[in-house]
Amino acid sequence: MNAHQAAALKNTEVVGTLRSGDSFLSDLRASERTVYVDGERVTNVVDHPAFRGAAKTFGRLFDYAAAPENRERMTFTSPDTGGPVWRCFQIPKSHEDLRAKRIAAEGWAEQTFGLMGRTPDHVANFFAGFAAVPSFFEAGGKGYADNVVNFYKHIRDNHKYVAYAIVPPQIDRSRPAHQQSDPTLYAGVVRETDSGIVIKGGQQLATGAVFADYLHLSCIHPLRAGDEAYAISVAIPMDAPGLKLYSRRAFALTAENVEDYPLTTRFDETDSFVVLDDVHVPWERVFIYRNIDLCFQQWWKTPSHSYGNHQAQARYATKLRFLLGLAKRLNEATGNDKAPPVQVEMGELAAYASLVEQMLYSHEVSGTIDANGIAWPSKISLYAVMALQSEINPHMIDIVRELTGAAMISLPSSSKDFNNPQQLADIERYYVSSDLSARERVKLMRLAWDFIGTEFGNRHQQYEKFYGGASYLVKTNMYRNYDFERAGRLVDAALDTSLA
Ligand SMILES: Cc1cc2nc3c(=O)[nH]c(=O)nc-3n(C[C@H](O)[C@H](O)[C@H](O)COP(=O)(O)OP(=O)(O)OC[C@H]3O[C@@H](n4cnc5c(N)ncnc54)[C@H](O)[C@@H]3O)c2cc1C
């Protein structure tokens, strides 16, 4: 075999291989990232009790995508390597492509019951959207389009997980970034070098960053004249010197076992405040530099925000299906399932879940193909449902609370109670349902409480309100996209009495 054949064989081996869960976890174990939790610097997140459950779940997602039986659903062929790569990176050219991307997103969402918001397909979709419109980045100067496309190809062809922090910290929202008490409080450029830029400051709130390969740092909040240093878009490896992740309270630390906390123990993806202490970013990883207009418009004039949130809605629709299934099982367990008023409440829940699901399909079928042949999900149907999510989600949770009464509270104190012979007879006698043993009923109720009532469950309610931005901003997106002209013409026609 000559050198050329050997190289070709090596290439075939590489391109034929998707990144496995083991490979992801061993890369993560070897990574020298800086993560803090509970006053401790964690050197190995894979084996640390705060993060190990979620790390394992992320590994399972990698394996799910790599499994031969899921290959068609979860991957497409890289146009550059010819190997299979995750479908979330696909730049859709048709309604059928949009549908295929949604079905892939549902594949991962079903593995977590929609309880991990920032699985690797979220930001991957944003980068597919950036790479779909390279001319947008070229407008910022020569080379930026190549940078974003090259980075997109790198993460696509190497199955990389990117998390993002694109919101400035809530230090003082009444003042622009450059007028904070210290202009380096918000993450921004402090220096330029021949080889790149240096960034200092904080940024919120990078969900999943503890586990990711890269951080995308940018800003989605409107910036004002004078804020140029903060108007950037860059990618940074998680182990870059000076990059620090401050994890919020890790719920998994107090969740002792999977019986009592079936969701917290597996799906606590964590959210991290990001601090950049003079982090050097080479020019090749700079996509937008000191350009307020491009920084703001990158989300709207490329399909990035639409692709990322199409995935987010596929995840949300899956979670609502889970919520409906849970409510149904709870009603069956309490014996209330057949009561007509309960069925009315369930009908209301089903109506909300179906609205979200049908709007998801509407993003696809009402999507448009632009002059360059790129498919965009419908912004109207996307933002309509996102704008209402912060209202319907708490309402739905409240209905489930209403339906369950004391069922999620009237439980043994923990799974240890089953081990005490003095308690066991009473537990097995009283904590039952007509069709469920005490163990089965308690298991179901613990699942419901972890979904709704634990710290993990409550963080989820905050997540659904804010993951796509504060609702006043999402409603502003809706305002910008709705066809008020057409609506106004109807009123004008009604005012025109000449035809009377
Ligand atoms: C669990 C969770 C996970 C998250 N994950 C990520 C992530 O992965 N990456 C990321 O970048 N960000 C993430 N975020 C951050 C999220 O993007 C922000 O929380 C969101 O954009 C809202 O910004 P804020 O928290 O600064 O709220 P603010 O902008 O300060 O708004 C808070 C509230 O103040 C009021 N308000 C403020 N200004 C106005 C106004 N002009 N008009 C009307 N009302 C106003 C509204 O009631 C608003 O809801 C996450 C947030 C949460 C809660």
PDB file of N, CA and C in Angstrom, residues 3 11 16 60 66 106 138-139 157 165 216 260 273 287 297 329 338 357 383 386 401 447 468 474:
ATOM      1  N   ALA A   3       1.623   5.511   0.093  1.00  0.00           N
ATOM      2  CA  ALA A   3       1.254   6.527   1.080  1.00  0.00           C
ATOM      3  C   ALA A   3      -0.127   7.118   0.776  1.00  0.00           C
ATOM      4  N   ASN A  11      -8.554   8.290   5.888  1.00  0.00           N
ATOM      5  CA  ASN A  11      -9.632   9.249   5.734  1.00  0.00           C
ATOM      6  C   ASN A  11     -10.987   8.557   5.783  1.00  0.00           C
ATOM      7  N   GLY A  16     -16.046   7.782   8.204  1.00  0.00           N
ATOM      8  CA  GLY A  16     -17.120   6.828   8.445  1.00  0.00           C
ATOM      9  C   GLY A  16     -17.532   6.780   9.907  1.00  0.00           C
ATOM     10  N   ARG A  60     -24.769   9.546  26.058  1.00  0.00           N
ATOM     11  CA  ARG A  60     -25.802   8.688  25.436  1.00  0.00           C
ATOM     12  C   ARG A  60     -26.350   9.320  24.167  1.00  0.00           C
ATOM     13  N   ALA A  66     -24.936   7.999  16.766  1.00  0.00           N
ATOM     14  CA  ALA A  66     -23.962   7.150  16.064  1.00  0.00           C
ATOM     15  C   ALA A  66     -24.502   5.753  15.778  1.00  0.00           C
ATOM     16  N   GLU A 106     -36.165  15.887  17.365  1.00  0.00           N
ATOM     17  CA  GLU A 106     -37.071  15.102  18.221  1.00  0.00           C
ATOM     18  C   GLU A 106     -36.378  13.828  18.711  1.00  0.00           C
ATOM     19  N   GLU A 138     -19.206  38.789   5.485  1.00  0.00           N
ATOM     20  CA  GLU A 138     -18.230  39.466   4.636  1.00  0.00           C
ATOM     21  C   GLU A 138     -18.429  40.980   4.717  1.00  0.00           C
ATOM     22  N   ALA A 139     -19.674  41.396   4.974  1.00  0.00           N
ATOM     23  CA  ALA A 139     -19.968  42.829   5.064  1.00  0.00           C
ATOM     24  C   ALA A 139     -19.175  43.485   6.206  1.00  0.00           C
ATOM     25  N   ASP A 157     -17.853  18.648  10.882  1.00  0.00           N
ATOM     26  CA  ASP A 157     -17.155  17.427  10.457  1.00  0.00           C
ATOM     27  C   ASP A 157     -16.484  16.701  11.618  1.00  0.00           C
ATOM     28  N   ALA A 165     -23.031  31.977  25.157  1.00  0.00           N
ATOM     29  CA  ALA A 165     -23.368  33.019  26.123  1.00  0.00           C
ATOM     30  C   ALA A 165     -23.521  34.292  25.308  1.00  0.00           C
ATOM     31  N   HIS A 216     -19.578  29.804  22.141  1.00  0.00           N
ATOM     32  CA  HIS A 216     -19.828  30.906  21.222  1.00  0.00           C
ATOM     33  C   HIS A 216     -20.164  32.117  22.081  1.00  0.00           C
ATOM     34  N   ASP A 260     -35.426   8.710  44.107  1.00  0.00           N
ATOM     35  CA  ASP A 260     -36.080   9.896  44.655  1.00  0.00           C
ATOM     36  C   ASP A 260     -36.032  11.073  43.692  1.00  0.00           C
ATOM     37  N   PHE A 273     -22.429  31.062  34.546  1.00  0.00           N
ATOM     38  CA  PHE A 273     -22.000  32.428  34.298  1.00  0.00           C
ATOM     39  C   PHE A 273     -20.561  32.332  33.777  1.00  0.00           C
ATOM     40  N   PHE A 287     -15.739  36.255  14.053  1.00  0.00           N
ATOM     41  CA  PHE A 287     -16.730  36.282  12.969  1.00  0.00           C
ATOM     42  C   PHE A 287     -17.333  37.674  12.787  1.00  0.00           C
ATOM     43  N   GLN A 297     -27.890  42.129  13.864  1.00  0.00           N
ATOM     44  CA  GLN A 297     -28.630  41.535  12.746  1.00  0.00           C
ATOM     45  C   GLN A 297     -28.247  40.090  12.454  1.00  0.00           C
ATOM     46  N   ARG A 329     -51.109   9.618  33.441  1.00  0.00           N
ATOM     47  CA  ARG A 329     -50.759   8.545  34.389  1.00  0.00           C
ATOM     48  C   ARG A 329     -51.112   8.948  35.828  1.00  0.00           C
ATOM     49  N   LYS A 338     -61.439   9.303  34.929  1.00  0.00           N
ATOM     50  CA  LYS A 338     -62.710   9.233  34.194  1.00  0.00           C
ATOM     51  C   LYS A 338     -63.667  10.352  34.591  1.00  0.00           C
ATOM     52  N   GLU A 357     -47.235  21.875  19.012  1.00  0.00           N
ATOM     53  CA  GLU A 357     -46.803  20.867  18.050  1.00  0.00           C
ATOM     54  C   GLU A 357     -47.189  21.252  16.621  1.00  0.00           C
ATOM     55  N   TYR A 383     -42.259  32.708  16.087  1.00  0.00           N
ATOM     56  CA  TYR A 383     -42.310  33.707  17.160  1.00  0.00           C
ATOM     57  C   TYR A 383     -43.691  33.771  17.818  1.00  0.00           C
ATOM     58  N   MET A 386     -43.400  31.099  20.446  1.00  0.00           N
ATOM     59  CA  MET A 386     -42.410  31.484  21.463  1.00  0.00           C
ATOM     60  C   MET A 386     -42.916  32.644  22.332  1.00  0.00           C
ATOM     61  N   ARG A 401     -50.614  20.688  38.696  1.00  0.00           N
ATOM     62  CA  ARG A 401     -50.648  20.797  40.174  1.00  0.00           C
ATOM     63  C   ARG A 401     -52.079  20.643  40.674  1.00  0.00           C
ATOM     64  N   LEU A 447     -41.467  11.020  40.043  1.00  0.00           N
ATOM     65  CA  LEU A 447     -41.169  11.535  38.701  1.00  0.00           C
ATOM     66  C   LEU A 447     -41.903  12.863  38.485  1.00  0.00           C
ATOM     67  N   GLY A 468     -35.419  31.734  25.272  1.00  0.00           N
ATOM     68  CA  GLY A 468     -35.418  32.430  23.967  1.00  0.00           C
ATOM     69  C   GLY A 468     -35.359  33.932  24.137  1.00  0.00           C
ATOM     70  N   VAL A 474     -39.280  38.751  22.743  1.00  0.00           N
ATOM     71  CA  VAL A 474     -39.840  37.804  21.769  1.00  0.00           C
ATOM     72  C   VAL A 474     -41.087  38.423  21.127  1.00  0.00           C
TER      73      VAL A 474
END
